[in-house]
């Protein structure tokens, strides 16, 4: 499409030049100036990031990115030597200035030091593409900005600015090309990864397309948050089985710390960034996102097939489990994600006394480490007190395909 538009541009320009005497000395320069503006605008918008740098970027770690110039094969044919594209880290403030056009060709200050940050813009005749491939770029160090209020380093967003100057043939206009990557959160230690992912997720999900970099709403409708958590869960776990209405209800009770509202009450509410990943959950030592991310990680690593077979109820409160199981026969059980631990799955089951009274027990949560030693299916097989998966599926029928075949000696 960009190439077709450029052809239209050159045809129009030829027609204008052919009619130059009729247009006269006043109109012609104005038309040509307007033509240059149009070409410049088209060329600038065809310079884009094809492969984004990682949005959570650790210092001293190599990363890759690639830039594509859609009009390169058409407009850079006669360049004596390839143009070089440069990558620089920019702060949120600098990104804002770039968008507003208050920008000279040199950055006032660099926000971080990038190694191997210049790459040739090369045209590939077979694929007809013009790309700059950054293969082993390394962010050596980062210079932090002044933070607003209670903002943490993992809430600070920056970006990579890719830029070059090219001279276009045949018109020989010199144009400065630049494009910003998606927002990036820079971390220096692996333990910051979880909070950095929260910043990136919130920004990717809730930012407007045409925004001032990198402004994003502080509060969003709970329904939008549900869609985001669902998409994130399915993408991370690589499953087609998403979250259900009852799961959202439990998550809403958790994030809003409200157990009296109905499912419909939550529909009209807004959730804030603070509730998502700043405020510690009541009686816990972690935020909502830190807990949810732990569930994601556990499910991705150890529980994908169980989740996809809908054997895990997962997002359900302890109180509701008691309500469900208390009327069921002895040995009925279900699986839920632990409330008290990050990244744990627990088994709740009912025991009936001789007098018929019921008691619901919760087995200590299994972590990813536990499940790498012995799988969930085998643990369920081991536990004789578990008989039927709620509502009423014999456990061997429900989990049989997940048992590992074992040769057992006597005893």
C-alpha positions as a LaTeX table, in Angstrom:
\begin{tabular}{lrrr}
\hline
Residue & $x$ (\AA) & $y$ (\AA) & $z$ (\AA) \\
\hline
Unk1 & 0.00 & 0.00 & 0.00 \\
Unk2 & 2.83 & 2.42 & 0.89 \\
Unk3 & 4.57 & 1.64 & $-2.43$ \\
Unk4 & 1.32 & 2.25 & $-4.37$ \\
Unk5 & 0.91 & 5.62 & $-2.64$ \\
Unk6 & 4.47 & 6.60 & $-3.53$ \\
Unk7 & 3.78 & 5.74 & $-7.19$ \\
Unk8 & 0.71 & 8.01 & $-7.08$ \\
Unk9 & 2.93 & 10.72 & $-5.58$ \\
Unk10 & 5.52 & 10.49 & $-8.39$ \\
Unk11 & 2.82 & 10.51 & $-11.08$ \\
Unk12 & 1.26 & 13.65 & $-9.60$ \\
Unk13 & 4.63 & 15.30 & $-9.30$ \\
Unk14 & 5.37 & 14.60 & $-12.98$ \\
Unk15 & 2.02 & 16.05 & $-14.00$ \\
Unk16 & 2.67 & 19.18 & $-11.95$ \\
Unk17 & 6.15 & 19.60 & $-13.47$ \\
Unk18 & 4.71 & 19.11 & $-16.98$ \\
Unk19 & 2.19 & 21.89 & $-16.27$ \\
Unk20 & 4.69 & 24.12 & $-14.48$ \\
Unk21 & 4.46 & 27.02 & $-16.96$ \\
Unk22 & 0.67 & 27.11 & $-16.72$ \\
Unk23 & 0.78 & 26.97 & $-12.92$ \\
Unk24 & 2.97 & 30.05 & $-12.75$ \\
Unk25 & 5.75 & 31.13 & $-10.37$ \\
Unk26 & 3.44 & 31.59 & $-7.36$ \\
Unk27 & 1.48 & 28.33 & $-7.31$ \\
Unk28 & 4.25 & 25.96 & $-8.41$ \\
Unk29 & 6.60 & 26.42 & $-5.39$ \\
Unk30 & 3.64 & 26.07 & $-3.01$ \\
Unk31 & 2.55 & 22.84 & $-4.70$ \\
Unk32 & 6.08 & 21.43 & $-4.67$ \\
Unk33 & 6.49 & 22.29 & $-1.01$ \\
Unk34 & 3.19 & 20.56 & $-0.25$ \\
Unk35 & 4.38 & 17.53 & $-2.26$ \\
Unk36 & 7.52 & 17.33 & $-0.14$ \\
Unk37 & 5.43 & 17.45 & 3.03 \\
Unk38 & 3.19 & 14.64 & 1.77 \\
Unk39 & 6.16 & 12.49 & 0.76 \\
Unk40 & 7.95 & 13.16 & 4.03 \\
Unk41 & 4.83 & 12.20 & 6.03 \\
Unk42 & 4.35 & 8.97 & 4.06 \\
Unk43 & 8.02 & 8.01 & 4.32 \\
Unk44 & 8.16 & 8.68 & 8.07 \\
Unk45 & 5.08 & 6.56 & 8.75 \\
Unk46 & 6.52 & 3.62 & 6.79 \\
Unk47 & 9.49 & 3.31 & 9.18 \\
Unk48 & 8.39 & 0.89 & 11.89 \\
Unk49 & 9.40 & $-1.63$ & 14.52 \\
Unk50 & 8.88 & $-5.10$ & 13.09 \\
Unk51 & 10.18 & $-7.05$ & 16.09 \\
Unk52 & 9.75 & $-5.26$ & 19.41 \\
Unk53 & 12.42 & $-5.40$ & 22.11 \\
Unk54 & 11.29 & $-7.33$ & 25.22 \\
Unk55 & 8.95 & $-5.12$ & 27.25 \\
Unk56 & 10.56 & $-6.27$ & 30.47 \\
Unk57 & 14.25 & $-5.76$ & 29.87 \\
Unk58 & 17.02 & $-6.78$ & 32.24 \\
Unk59 & 20.29 & $-4.87$ & 32.21 \\
Unk60 & 23.37 & $-6.84$ & 31.10 \\
Unk61 & 21.14 & $-9.18$ & 29.06 \\
Unk62 & 21.30 & $-9.42$ & 25.27 \\
Unk63 & 18.12 & $-8.80$ & 23.31 \\
Unk64 & 16.94 & $-8.55$ & 19.72 \\
Unk65 & 14.81 & $-6.14$ & 17.73 \\
Unk66 & 14.26 & $-5.36$ & 14.07 \\
Unk67 & 13.21 & $-2.26$ & 12.16 \\
Unk68 & 11.57 & $-2.29$ & 8.77 \\
Unk69 & 11.44 & 0.54 & 6.24 \\
Unk70 & 8.49 & $-0.30$ & 3.96 \\
Unk71 & 9.56 & 2.18 & 1.28 \\
Unk72 & 13.26 & 1.31 & 1.46 \\
Unk73 & 13.37 & $-0.99$ & $-1.60$ \\
Unk74 & 11.66 & 1.71 & $-3.70$ \\
Unk75 & 13.41 & 4.87 & $-2.44$ \\
Unk76 & 16.92 & 3.88 & $-1.37$ \\
Unk77 & 18.07 & 2.19 & $-4.58$ \\
Unk78 & 21.00 & 4.45 & $-5.39$ \\
Unk79 & 22.48 & 4.85 & $-1.91$ \\
Unk80 & 26.29 & 4.54 & $-2.20$ \\
Unk81 & 26.56 & 2.82 & 1.19 \\
Unk82 & 23.89 & 1.48 & 3.57 \\
Unk83 & 22.33 & 3.89 & 6.06 \\
Unk84 & 22.89 & 3.11 & 9.75 \\
Unk85 & 19.99 & 2.85 & 12.21 \\
Unk86 & 20.78 & 3.77 & 15.79 \\
Unk87 & 19.04 & 2.59 & 18.97 \\
Unk88 & 18.87 & 4.83 & 22.07 \\
Unk89 & 17.03 & 4.48 & 25.36 \\
Unk90 & 14.65 & 7.37 & 26.04 \\
Unk91 & 12.68 & 8.34 & 29.13 \\
Unk92 & 8.91 & 8.82 & 29.22 \\
Unk93 & 9.52 & 12.59 & 29.21 \\
Unk94 & 11.76 & 12.38 & 26.13 \\
Unk95 & 9.25 & 10.11 & 24.38 \\
Unk96 & 6.62 & 12.77 & 25.02 \\
Unk97 & 8.82 & 15.47 & 23.50 \\
Unk98 & 9.46 & 13.29 & 20.44 \\
Unk99 & 5.72 & 12.86 & 19.89 \\
Unk100 & 5.14 & 16.60 & 20.19 \\
Unk101 & 7.94 & 17.26 & 17.74 \\
Unk102 & 10.02 & 19.30 & 20.22 \\
Unk103 & 13.04 & 17.28 & 19.25 \\
Unk104 & 16.40 & 17.99 & 17.67 \\
Unk105 & 18.53 & 15.29 & 16.03 \\
Unk106 & 20.56 & 14.82 & 19.20 \\
Unk107 & 19.05 & 13.58 & 22.42 \\
Unk108 & 19.63 & 15.96 & 25.33 \\
Unk109 & 20.62 & 13.05 & 27.55 \\
Unk110 & 20.68 & 9.29 & 27.25 \\
Unk111 & 18.71 & 7.38 & 29.81 \\
Unk112 & 20.78 & 4.23 & 29.43 \\
Unk113 & 23.85 & 2.88 & 27.70 \\
Unk114 & 23.20 & 0.41 & 24.86 \\
Unk115 & 26.04 & $-1.66$ & 23.40 \\
Unk116 & 26.09 & $-2.63$ & 19.67 \\
Unk117 & 23.42 & $-0.02$ & 19.02 \\
Unk118 & 24.05 & 0.83 & 15.34 \\
Unk119 & 23.02 & $-1.55$ & 12.55 \\
Unk120 & 22.91 & $-1.18$ & 8.76 \\
Unk121 & 19.57 & $-0.75$ & 7.01 \\
Unk122 & 19.82 & $-3.43$ & 4.32 \\
Unk123 & 17.61 & $-4.26$ & 1.37 \\
Unk124 & 17.06 & $-7.94$ & 0.65 \\
Unk125 & 16.38 & $-8.37$ & $-3.10$ \\
Unk126 & 14.79 & $-11.84$ & $-2.76$ \\
Unk127 & 12.20 & $-10.88$ & $-0.12$ \\
Unk128 & 11.96 & $-7.26$ & $-1.31$ \\
Unk129 & 12.31 & $-5.97$ & 2.27 \\
Unk130 & 14.49 & $-3.30$ & 3.81 \\
Unk131 & 15.39 & $-4.05$ & 7.45 \\
Unk132 & 17.82 & $-3.28$ & 10.24 \\
Unk133 & 18.24 & $-6.36$ & 12.45 \\
Unk134 & 19.59 & $-5.74$ & 15.92 \\
Unk135 & 20.83 & $-9.21$ & 16.87 \\
Unk136 & 22.85 & $-8.87$ & 20.06 \\
Unk137 & 22.07 & $-5.51$ & 21.59 \\
Unk138 & 22.83 & $-5.17$ & 25.28 \\
Unk139 & 21.53 & $-2.61$ & 27.73 \\
Unk140 & 24.61 & $-2.00$ & 29.86 \\
Unk141 & 23.10 & 0.28 & 32.48 \\
Unk142 & 20.05 & 2.46 & 33.12 \\
Unk143 & 19.78 & 5.94 & 34.54 \\
Unk144 & 16.63 & 6.22 & 36.63 \\
Unk145 & 14.38 & 9.29 & 36.47 \\
Unk146 & 12.91 & 11.23 & 39.34 \\
Unk147 & 9.84 & 9.33 & 40.42 \\
Unk148 & 6.44 & 10.76 & 41.22 \\
Unk149 & 5.18 & 10.17 & 44.78 \\
Unk150 & 5.07 & 6.51 & 45.73 \\
Unk151 & 6.04 & 5.26 & 42.26 \\
Unk152 & 8.45 & 2.31 & 42.29 \\
Unk153 & 11.22 & 1.62 & 39.75 \\
Unk154 & 9.09 & $-1.09$ & 38.14 \\
Unk155 & 6.41 & 1.50 & 37.32 \\
Unk156 & 8.88 & 3.63 & 35.37 \\
Unk157 & 8.44 & 3.26 & 31.61 \\
Unk158 & 10.98 & 4.06 & 28.93 \\
Unk159 & 11.37 & 3.05 & 25.28 \\
Unk160 & 13.97 & 2.44 & 22.59 \\
Unk161 & 14.17 & 5.14 & 19.93 \\
Unk162 & 15.33 & 3.85 & 16.55 \\
Unk163 & 16.50 & 6.60 & 14.19 \\
Unk164 & 18.38 & 7.27 & 10.95 \\
Unk165 & 18.79 & 9.97 & 8.29 \\
Unk166 & 18.18 & 9.00 & 4.66 \\
Unk167 & 18.39 & 10.80 & 1.30 \\
Unk168 & 15.57 & 9.70 & $-1.01$ \\
Unk169 & 16.06 & 9.00 & $-4.70$ \\
Unk170 & 15.15 & 10.39 & $-7.19$ \\
Unk171 & 14.11 & 13.60 & $-5.39$ \\
Unk172 & 17.18 & 13.68 & $-3.09$ \\
Unk173 & 15.19 & 14.98 & $-0.11$ \\
Unk174 & 16.92 & 14.33 & 3.21 \\
Unk175 & 14.57 & 12.91 & 5.86 \\
Unk176 & 15.07 & 12.06 & 9.52 \\
Unk177 & 13.32 & 8.78 & 10.34 \\
Unk178 & 12.51 & 7.75 & 13.88 \\
Unk179 & 10.21 & 5.30 & 15.61 \\
Unk180 & 9.63 & 4.42 & 19.25 \\
Unk181 & 9.34 & 0.89 & 20.58 \\
Unk182 & 6.48 & $-0.13$ & 22.84 \\
Unk183 & 6.99 & 0.97 & 26.47 \\
Unk184 & 9.70 & $-0.94$ & 28.30 \\
Unk185 & 10.27 & $-1.49$ & 32.01 \\
Unk186 & 13.95 & $-1.95$ & 32.82 \\
Unk187 & 14.89 & $-4.24$ & 35.69 \\
Unk188 & 18.28 & $-4.97$ & 37.23 \\
Unk189 & 17.29 & $-8.08$ & 39.19 \\
Unk190 & 15.04 & $-11.09$ & 38.50 \\
Unk191 & 12.94 & $-10.42$ & 41.62 \\
Unk192 & 11.61 & $-7.24$ & 39.93 \\
Unk193 & 10.23 & $-9.23$ & 37.00 \\
Unk194 & 6.79 & $-9.85$ & 38.49 \\
Unk195 & 6.03 & $-6.17$ & 39.22 \\
Unk196 & 7.48 & $-5.08$ & 35.86 \\
Unk197 & 5.12 & $-7.50$ & 34.06 \\
Unk198 & 2.20 & $-5.89$ & 35.89 \\
Unk199 & 3.15 & $-2.42$ & 34.59 \\
Unk200 & 3.51 & $-3.75$ & 31.03 \\
Unk201 & 0.23 & $-5.69$ & 31.16 \\
Unk202 & $-1.71$ & $-2.68$ & 32.45 \\
Unk203 & $-0.17$ & $-0.45$ & 29.77 \\
Unk204 & $-0.76$ & $-2.90$ & 26.89 \\
Unk205 & $-4.34$ & $-3.59$ & 27.93 \\
Unk206 & $-5.63$ & $-0.16$ & 28.90 \\
Unk207 & $-3.72$ & 2.49 & 26.94 \\
Unk208 & $-5.40$ & 4.40 & 24.10 \\
Unk209 & $-3.92$ & 4.12 & 20.60 \\
Unk210 & $-3.26$ & 7.85 & 20.06 \\
Unk211 & $-1.97$ & 8.87 & 23.45 \\
Unk212 & 0.68 & 11.03 & 24.97 \\
Unk213 & 3.51 & 8.59 & 25.81 \\
Unk214 & 3.00 & 6.66 & 28.07 \\
Unk215 & $-0.18$ & 7.87 & 29.73 \\
Unk216 & $-2.62$ & 5.19 & 30.83 \\
Unk217 & $-5.80$ & 5.29 & 32.94 \\
Unk218 & $-5.47$ & 4.85 & 36.72 \\
Unk219 & $-8.86$ & 3.11 & 36.94 \\
Unk220 & $-10.53$ & 0.77 & 34.44 \\
Unk221 & $-13.91$ & $-1.01$ & 34.26 \\
Unk222 & $-13.86$ & $-4.38$ & 36.03 \\
Unk223 & $-15.26$ & $-6.01$ & 32.86 \\
Unk224 & $-12.21$ & $-4.86$ & 30.90 \\
Unk225 & $-9.97$ & $-6.26$ & 33.63 \\
Unk226 & $-11.76$ & $-9.63$ & 33.37 \\
Unk227 & $-11.10$ & $-9.76$ & 29.61 \\
Unk228 & $-7.45$ & $-8.91$ & 30.21 \\
Unk229 & $-6.92$ & $-11.56$ & 32.90 \\
Unk230 & $-8.65$ & $-14.13$ & 30.71 \\
Unk231 & $-6.55$ & $-13.35$ & 27.62 \\
Unk232 & $-3.38$ & $-13.33$ & 29.70 \\
Unk233 & $-4.27$ & $-16.65$ & 31.34 \\
Unk234 & $-5.04$ & $-18.39$ & 28.03 \\
Unk235 & $-1.92$ & $-17.00$ & 26.34 \\
Unk236 & 0.47 & $-17.87$ & 29.17 \\
Unk237 & $-0.93$ & $-21.34$ & 29.88 \\
Unk238 & $-1.42$ & $-22.01$ & 26.13 \\
Unk239 & $-4.94$ & $-23.31$ & 26.61 \\
Unk240 & $-8.27$ & $-22.76$ & 24.85 \\
Unk241 & $-10.15$ & $-23.10$ & 28.16 \\
Unk242 & $-10.58$ & $-19.61$ & 29.59 \\
Unk243 & $-11.93$ & $-18.26$ & 32.86 \\
Unk244 & $-15.63$ & $-18.73$ & 33.69 \\
Unk245 & $-18.22$ & $-16.39$ & 35.19 \\
Unk246 & $-17.80$ & $-17.93$ & 38.66 \\
Unk247 & $-14.03$ & $-17.44$ & 38.43 \\
Unk248 & $-14.52$ & $-13.71$ & 37.76 \\
Unk249 & $-16.85$ & $-13.53$ & 40.76 \\
Unk250 & $-14.17$ & $-14.97$ & 43.05 \\
Unk251 & $-11.48$ & $-12.68$ & 41.57 \\
Unk252 & $-13.73$ & $-9.65$ & 42.07 \\
Unk253 & $-14.32$ & $-10.56$ & 45.72 \\
Unk254 & $-10.55$ & $-10.86$ & 46.13 \\
Unk255 & $-9.47$ & $-7.63$ & 44.42 \\
Unk256 & $-12.26$ & $-5.49$ & 45.92 \\
Unk257 & $-12.15$ & $-7.26$ & 49.31 \\
Unk258 & $-15.95$ & $-7.45$ & 49.22 \\
Unk259 & $-17.81$ & $-10.67$ & 50.00 \\
Unk260 & $-21.28$ & $-9.16$ & 50.26 \\
Unk261 & $-21.72$ & $-7.92$ & 46.66 \\
Unk262 & $-23.44$ & $-10.02$ & 43.99 \\
Unk263 & $-21.97$ & $-10.92$ & 40.59 \\
Unk264 & $-23.96$ & $-8.12$ & 38.93 \\
Unk265 & $-22.82$ & $-5.53$ & 41.50 \\
Unk266 & $-19.23$ & $-5.98$ & 40.35 \\
Unk267 & $-20.10$ & $-5.43$ & 36.67 \\
Unk268 & $-20.43$ & $-1.66$ & 37.08 \\
Unk269 & $-17.31$ & $-1.21$ & 39.25 \\
Unk270 & $-13.92$ & 0.20 & 38.34 \\
Unk271 & $-10.65$ & $-1.31$ & 39.52 \\
Unk272 & $-7.58$ & 0.83 & 40.18 \\
Unk273 & $-3.90$ & 0.24 & 39.46 \\
Unk274 & $-3.32$ & 0.35 & 43.24 \\
Unk275 & $-5.82$ & $-2.48$ & 43.81 \\
Unk276 & $-4.20$ & $-4.44$ & 40.99 \\
Unk277 & $-0.57$ & $-4.28$ & 42.05 \\
Unk278 & 0.18 & $-1.79$ & 44.85 \\
Unk279 & $-2.04$ & $-2.58$ & 47.81 \\
Unk280 & $-1.28$ & $-5.75$ & 49.76 \\
Unk281 & $-4.26$ & $-8.13$ & 49.99 \\
Unk282 & $-5.83$ & $-8.19$ & 53.50 \\
Unk283 & $-3.99$ & $-10.58$ & 55.80 \\
Unk284 & $-1.42$ & $-11.46$ & 53.11 \\
Unk285 & 2.07 & $-10.34$ & 52.15 \\
Unk286 & 1.42 & $-9.88$ & 48.43 \\
Unk287 & $-0.71$ & $-7.96$ & 45.90 \\
Unk288 & $-3.53$ & $-9.28$ & 43.72 \\
Unk289 & $-1.31$ & $-9.43$ & 40.62 \\
Unk290 & 1.55 & $-11.16$ & 42.46 \\
Unk291 & $-0.93$ & $-13.84$ & 43.56 \\
Unk292 & $-2.53$ & $-14.17$ & 40.09 \\
Unk293 & 0.86 & $-14.32$ & 38.37 \\
Unk294 & 1.85 & $-17.15$ & 40.75 \\
Unk295 & $-1.26$ & $-19.07$ & 39.67 \\
Unk296 & $-0.35$ & $-18.45$ & 36.01 \\
Unk297 & 3.16 & $-19.73$ & 36.50 \\
Unk298 & 2.06 & $-22.86$ & 38.40 \\
Unk299 & $-0.65$ & $-23.70$ & 35.84 \\
Unk300 & 1.71 & $-23.14$ & 32.90 \\
Unk301 & 4.42 & $-25.33$ & 34.39 \\
Unk302 & 2.50 & $-28.17$ & 36.06 \\
Unk303 & $-1.27$ & $-28.03$ & 35.55 \\
Unk304 & $-1.94$ & $-27.19$ & 31.90 \\
Unk305 & $-3.53$ & $-30.54$ & 30.96 \\
Unk306 & $-5.61$ & $-30.70$ & 34.19 \\
Unk307 & $-6.89$ & $-27.15$ & 33.62 \\
Unk308 & $-7.67$ & $-27.87$ & 29.94 \\
Unk309 & $-9.62$ & $-30.98$ & 30.98 \\
Unk310 & $-11.59$ & $-28.77$ & 33.45 \\
Unk311 & $-10.47$ & $-30.89$ & 36.43 \\
Unk312 & $-9.44$ & $-27.82$ & 38.44 \\
Unk313 & $-12.06$ & $-25.46$ & 39.83 \\
Unk314 & $-9.15$ & $-23.22$ & 40.79 \\
Unk315 & $-10.57$ & $-19.77$ & 41.43 \\
Unk316 & $-12.90$ & $-20.47$ & 44.32 \\
Unk317 & $-12.93$ & $-19.36$ & 47.95 \\
Unk318 & $-12.43$ & $-21.64$ & 50.96 \\
Unk319 & $-15.88$ & $-20.63$ & 52.29 \\
Unk320 & $-17.62$ & $-21.53$ & 49.04 \\
Unk321 & $-15.81$ & $-24.87$ & 48.90 \\
Unk322 & $-17.19$ & $-25.70$ & 52.37 \\
Unk323 & $-20.68$ & $-24.81$ & 51.17 \\
Unk324 & $-20.32$ & $-27.03$ & 48.06 \\
Unk325 & $-18.76$ & $-30.05$ & 49.75 \\
Unk326 & $-20.61$ & $-30.13$ & 53.08 \\
Unk327 & $-23.66$ & $-31.86$ & 51.51 \\
Unk328 & $-21.60$ & $-34.36$ & 49.48 \\
Unk329 & $-20.68$ & $-37.98$ & 50.32 \\
Unk330 & $-17.48$ & $-38.87$ & 52.16 \\
Unk331 & $-14.31$ & $-38.50$ & 50.01 \\
Unk332 & $-15.74$ & $-35.95$ & 47.51 \\
Unk333 & $-12.98$ & $-33.49$ & 46.62 \\
Unk334 & $-12.08$ & $-30.57$ & 44.38 \\
Unk335 & $-8.97$ & $-28.58$ & 43.47 \\
Unk336 & $-8.53$ & $-24.89$ & 44.18 \\
Unk337 & $-5.68$ & $-22.39$ & 44.00 \\
Unk338 & $-4.24$ & $-21.54$ & 47.39 \\
Unk339 & $-5.27$ & $-18.20$ & 48.91 \\
Unk340 & $-2.48$ & $-18.04$ & 51.44 \\
Unk341 & 0.48 & $-18.98$ & 49.24 \\
Unk342 & 1.70 & $-17.69$ & 45.89 \\
Unk343 & 1.64 & $-20.44$ & 43.25 \\
Unk344 & 0.02 & $-23.29$ & 45.18 \\
Unk345 & $-2.81$ & $-25.69$ & 44.42 \\
Unk346 & $-4.69$ & $-27.40$ & 47.25 \\
Unk347 & $-7.13$ & $-30.30$ & 47.50 \\
Unk348 & $-10.27$ & $-29.81$ & 49.60 \\
Unk349 & $-12.22$ & $-32.96$ & 50.55 \\
Unk350 & $-15.09$ & $-33.89$ & 52.81 \\
Unk351 & $-14.95$ & $-36.33$ & 55.73 \\
Unk352 & $-18.18$ & $-37.57$ & 57.30 \\
Unk353 & $-18.20$ & $-38.61$ & 60.97 \\
Unk354 & $-20.15$ & $-41.60$ & 62.30 \\
Unk355 & $-22.93$ & $-39.22$ & 63.32 \\
Unk356 & $-23.21$ & $-38.01$ & 59.70 \\
Unk357 & $-21.67$ & $-34.60$ & 60.40 \\
Unk358 & $-19.34$ & $-33.34$ & 57.68 \\
Unk359 & $-15.96$ & $-31.69$ & 57.92 \\
Unk360 & $-14.06$ & $-30.16$ & 54.99 \\
Unk361 & $-10.28$ & $-30.59$ & 55.10 \\
Unk362 & $-7.72$ & $-28.73$ & 52.97 \\
Unk363 & $-4.46$ & $-30.49$ & 52.15 \\
Unk364 & $-1.37$ & $-28.27$ & 52.43 \\
Unk365 & $-0.86$ & $-26.58$ & 49.01 \\
Unk366 & 1.45 & $-28.17$ & 46.44 \\
Unk367 & 3.94 & $-25.81$ & 44.76 \\
Unk368 & 5.50 & $-26.19$ & 41.31 \\
Unk369 & 8.53 & $-27.72$ & 43.04 \\
Unk370 & 6.34 & $-30.35$ & 44.77 \\
Unk371 & 4.57 & $-31.20$ & 41.51 \\
Unk372 & 7.87 & $-31.57$ & 39.64 \\
Unk373 & 8.82 & $-34.28$ & 42.17 \\
Unk374 & 5.49 & $-36.12$ & 41.92 \\
Unk375 & 2.69 & $-35.09$ & 39.57 \\
Unk376 & $-0.73$ & $-33.95$ & 40.73 \\
Unk377 & $-2.42$ & $-37.01$ & 39.17 \\
Unk378 & $-0.14$ & $-39.41$ & 41.03 \\
Unk379 & $-0.59$ & $-37.52$ & 44.30 \\
Unk380 & $-4.38$ & $-37.79$ & 43.92 \\
Unk381 & $-4.02$ & $-41.55$ & 43.22 \\
Unk382 & $-1.84$ & $-41.90$ & 46.35 \\
Unk383 & $-4.43$ & $-40.33$ & 48.66 \\
Unk384 & $-6.89$ & $-43.05$ & 49.62 \\
Unk385 & $-9.30$ & $-40.63$ & 51.30 \\
Unk386 & $-10.11$ & $-39.03$ & 47.90 \\
Unk387 & $-12.88$ & $-40.84$ & 46.06 \\
Unk388 & $-14.98$ & $-38.67$ & 43.72 \\
Unk389 & $-14.16$ & $-35.41$ & 42.02 \\
Unk390 & $-16.99$ & $-32.92$ & 42.68 \\
Unk391 & $-19.82$ & $-33.20$ & 41.75 \\
Unk392 & $-19.65$ & $-36.98$ & 41.27 \\
Unk393 & $-16.90$ & $-38.36$ & 39.01 \\
Unk394 & $-14.89$ & $-41.34$ & 40.32 \\
Unk395 & $-11.30$ & $-40.14$ & 40.69 \\
Unk396 & $-9.79$ & $-42.86$ & 38.47 \\
Unk397 & $-12.19$ & $-41.91$ & 35.70 \\
Unk398 & $-11.38$ & $-38.17$ & 36.08 \\
Unk399 & $-7.61$ & $-38.44$ & 36.56 \\
Unk400 & $-6.76$ & $-41.86$ & 35.09 \\
Unk401 & $-5.24$ & $-40.43$ & 31.93 \\
Unk402 & $-2.95$ & $-38.28$ & 34.12 \\
Unk403 & $-1.53$ & $-41.17$ & 36.16 \\
Unk404 & 2.02 & $-42.25$ & 35.35 \\
Unk405 & 2.34 & $-46.01$ & 34.89 \\
Unk406 & 4.41 & $-47.36$ & 37.74 \\
Unk407 & 5.78 & $-50.82$ & 38.46 \\
Unk408 & 5.13 & $-51.39$ & 42.11 \\
Unk409 & 6.96 & $-54.05$ & 44.05 \\
Unk410 & 5.41 & $-55.89$ & 47.00 \\
Unk411 & 4.35 & $-53.43$ & 49.73 \\
\hline
\end{tabular}
